[in-house]
Amino acid sequence: MGLLDKEYNPGVALTTFDAIVNWAKRGSIWPLSFGIACCAIEMIITGSARFDMSRFGCEVFRATPRQADLMIVAGTVNHKMAKRLKLLYDQMPAHKKVLAMGSCAISGGPYVNTYNVVNGVDLLVPVDVYVPGCPPRPEALLDGIMKLQALIDKESLAYRTLVV
């Protein structure tokens, strides 16, 4: 029986291994609770019942980096915190993503070029999605999560680079 036969079997589904793995990854994003400033309030509100982040697979904010695969950097990162942020990023498991939330995390915000503020978290860790605003609304964070899920859908295990 070939694929082009007229007889249809409803118990058979054809897909790729990448599609199955990406479907599982996009539906089970576990964010790390890393709120530094006022953007953290909007991040917390996004997890409430009104905005319901769990419908996108972001069920619970994890308290440890070893159980998280998404770091939402929400707020101003100063040089004193930069070393800890990098340490937490390094402790996250292999499928890790970073979402920079707010003007301060993206570019330093109103504190740009001051002596103690990092001018963008992308100078410390690779950022996948930027959510602009001061502070961004919960709807903007949900849009950023949907953009992150679209990036996950495009990933391929065949072309993945290994970090040694």
GROMACS .gro file of C-alpha atoms in nm:
model
  164
    1MET     CA    1   0.000   0.000   0.000
    2GLY     CA    2   0.157   0.332  -0.108
    3LEU     CA    3   0.097   0.686   0.000
    4LEU     CA    4  -0.102   0.767  -0.312
    5ASP     CA    5  -0.350   0.479  -0.282
    6LYS     CA    6  -0.718   0.566  -0.276
    7GLU     CA    7  -0.771   0.375   0.046
    8TYR     CA    8  -0.735   0.609   0.346
    9ASN     CA    9  -0.624   0.495   0.689
   10PRO     CA   10  -0.732   0.746   0.958
   11GLY     CA   11  -0.494   0.594   1.217
   12VAL     CA   12  -0.182   0.703   1.029
   13ALA     CA   13  -0.027   1.047   1.054
   14LEU     CA   14   0.280   1.154   0.860
   15THR     CA   15   0.514   1.415   1.006
   16THR     CA   16   0.880   1.477   1.069
   17PHE     CA   17   1.076   1.412   1.385
   18ASP     CA   18   1.165   1.782   1.404
   19ALA     CA   19   0.795   1.875   1.400
   20ILE     CA   20   0.718   1.643   1.691
   21VAL     CA   21   1.015   1.759   1.900
   22ASN     CA   22   0.944   2.127   1.829
   23TRP     CA   23   0.575   2.080   1.914
   24ALA     CA   24   0.679   1.936   2.251
   25LYS     CA   25   0.934   2.212   2.317
   26ARG     CA   26   0.700   2.498   2.226
   27GLY     CA   27   0.423   2.359   2.446
   28SER     CA   28   0.637   2.317   2.757
   29ILE     CA   29   0.836   2.636   2.805
   30TRP     CA   30   0.943   2.677   3.167
   31PRO     CA   31   1.053   3.033   3.243
   32LEU     CA   32   1.308   3.123   3.506
   33SER     CA   33   1.186   3.383   3.752
   34PHE     CA   34   1.447   3.654   3.704
   35GLY     CA   35   1.276   3.986   3.766
   36ILE     CA   36   1.503   4.272   3.859
   37ALA     CA   37   1.298   4.593   3.843
   38CYS     CA   38   0.952   4.729   3.756
   39CYS     CA   39   0.919   4.501   3.450
   40ALA     CA   40   0.906   4.206   3.691
   41ILE     CA   41   0.563   4.324   3.811
   42GLU     CA   42   0.428   4.302   3.455
   43MET     CA   43   0.592   3.960   3.416
   44ILE     CA   44   0.422   3.836   3.733
   45ILE     CA   45   0.086   3.976   3.620
   46THR     CA   46   0.122   3.785   3.292
   47GLY     CA   47   0.118   3.463   3.493
   48SER     CA   48  -0.209   3.558   3.666
   49ALA     CA   49  -0.553   3.430   3.573
   50ARG     CA   50  -0.644   3.735   3.365
   51PHE     CA   51  -0.365   3.687   3.110
   52ASP     CA   52  -0.307   3.313   3.169
   53MET     CA   53   0.044   3.244   3.044
   54SER     CA   54  -0.020   2.873   3.094
   55ARG     CA   55  -0.229   2.850   2.777
   56PHE     CA   56   0.098   2.900   2.588
   57GLY     CA   57   0.275   2.623   2.778
   58CYS     CA   58   0.451   2.851   3.027
   59GLU     CA   59   0.297   2.684   3.328
   60VAL     CA   60   0.510   2.773   3.626
   61PHE     CA   61   0.793   3.016   3.689
   62ARG     CA   62   1.083   2.801   3.799
   63ALA     CA   63   1.300   2.907   4.092
   64THR     CA   64   1.609   2.720   3.978
   65PRO     CA   65   1.790   2.746   3.643
   66ARG     CA   66   1.831   2.370   3.620
   67GLN     CA   67   1.456   2.331   3.567
   68ALA     CA   68   1.406   2.628   3.331
   69ASP     CA   69   1.458   2.666   2.958
   70LEU     CA   70   1.353   3.031   2.915
   71MET     CA   71   1.518   3.322   3.094
   72ILE     CA   72   1.298   3.631   3.092
   73VAL     CA   73   1.529   3.919   3.183
   74ALA     CA   74   1.285   4.180   3.312
   75GLY     CA   75   1.445   4.502   3.425
   76THR     CA   76   1.769   4.691   3.467
   77VAL     CA   77   2.084   4.479   3.470
   78ASN     CA   78   2.373   4.644   3.650
   79HIS     CA   79   2.733   4.527   3.647
   80LYS     CA   80   2.701   4.379   3.995
   81MET     CA   81   2.416   4.153   3.874
   82ALA     CA   82   2.576   4.069   3.536
   83LYS     CA   83   2.801   3.796   3.673
   84ARG     CA   84   2.506   3.625   3.843
   85LEU     CA   85   2.291   3.651   3.530
   86LYS     CA   86   2.563   3.483   3.323
   87LEU     CA   87   2.603   3.213   3.589
   88LEU     CA   88   2.230   3.138   3.587
   89TYR     CA   89   2.230   3.126   3.206
   90ASP     CA   90   2.519   2.880   3.207
   91GLN     CA   91   2.334   2.655   3.455
   92MET     CA   92   2.027   2.624   3.233
   93PRO     CA   93   1.989   2.299   3.031
   94ALA     CA   94   2.067   2.273   2.659
   95HIS     CA   95   1.743   2.402   2.505
   96LYS     CA   96   1.772   2.751   2.653
   97LYS     CA   97   1.624   3.074   2.525
   98VAL     CA   98   1.645   3.434   2.648
   99LEU     CA   99   1.373   3.697   2.626
  100ALA     CA  100   1.475   4.057   2.704
  101MET     CA  101   1.178   4.244   2.848
  102GLY     CA  102   1.172   4.622   2.877
  103SER     CA  103   1.385   4.912   2.765
  104CYS     CA  104   1.632   4.868   3.050
  105ALA     CA  105   1.707   4.505   2.963
  106ILE     CA  106   1.727   4.577   2.590
  107SER     CA  107   1.945   4.890   2.587
  108GLY     CA  108   1.989   5.027   2.939
  109GLY     CA  109   1.672   5.237   2.918
  110PRO     CA  110   1.687   5.580   3.082
  111TYR     CA  111   2.006   5.469   3.260
  112VAL     CA  112   2.204   5.412   2.937
  113ASN     CA  113   2.574   5.499   2.956
  114THR     CA  114   2.575   5.529   3.334
  115TYR     CA  115   2.863   5.383   3.531
  116ASN     CA  116   2.680   5.081   3.674
  117VAL     CA  117   2.420   4.973   3.412
  118VAL     CA  118   2.480   4.716   3.138
  119ASN     CA  119   2.374   4.869   2.804
  120GLY     CA  120   2.172   4.567   2.695
  121VAL     CA  121   2.158   4.212   2.822
  122ASP     CA  122   2.268   4.092   2.477
  123LEU     CA  123   2.621   4.195   2.578
  124LEU     CA  124   2.610   3.914   2.837
  125VAL     CA  125   2.396   3.635   2.689
  126PRO     CA  126   2.248   3.572   2.342
  127VAL     CA  127   1.894   3.713   2.325
  128ASP     CA  128   1.630   3.542   2.109
  129VAL     CA  129   1.332   3.780   2.147
  130TYR     CA  130   1.310   4.146   2.248
  131VAL     CA  131   0.992   4.285   2.408
  132PRO     CA  132   1.016   4.668   2.406
  133GLY     CA  133   0.835   4.904   2.641
  134CYS     CA  134   0.878   5.079   2.971
  135PRO     CA  135   0.741   4.861   3.123
  136PRO     CA  136   0.585   4.644   2.853
  137ARG     CA  137   0.226   4.535   2.907
  138PRO     CA  138   0.144   4.168   2.973
  139GLU     CA  139   0.000   4.145   2.620
  140ALA     CA  140   0.342   4.242   2.483
  141LEU     CA  141   0.509   3.966   2.685
  142LEU     CA  142   0.255   3.714   2.554
  143ASP     CA  143   0.331   3.835   2.200
  144GLY     CA  144   0.702   3.785   2.270
  145ILE     CA  145   0.634   3.430   2.389
  146MET     CA  146   0.437   3.359   2.071
  147LYS     CA  147   0.731   3.494   1.866
  148LEU     CA  148   0.962   3.266   2.063
  149GLN     CA  149   0.735   2.971   1.987
  150ALA     CA  150   0.753   3.059   1.617
  151LEU     CA  151   1.134   3.050   1.643
  152ILE     CA  152   1.118   2.711   1.814
  153ASP     CA  153   0.900   2.577   1.530
  154LYS     CA  154   1.178   2.662   1.280
  155GLU     CA  155   1.452   2.475   1.469
  156SER     CA  156   1.601   2.157   1.330
  157LEU     CA  157   1.789   1.886   1.514
  158ALA     CA  158   1.989   1.804   1.201
  159TYR     CA  159   2.154   2.147   1.183
  160ARG     CA  160   2.207   2.206   1.553
  161THR     CA  161   2.555   2.319   1.654
  162LEU     CA  162   2.723   2.156   1.949
  163VAL     CA  163   2.875   2.375   2.218
  164VAL     CA  164   3.184   2.221   2.375
   0.00000   0.00000   0.00000
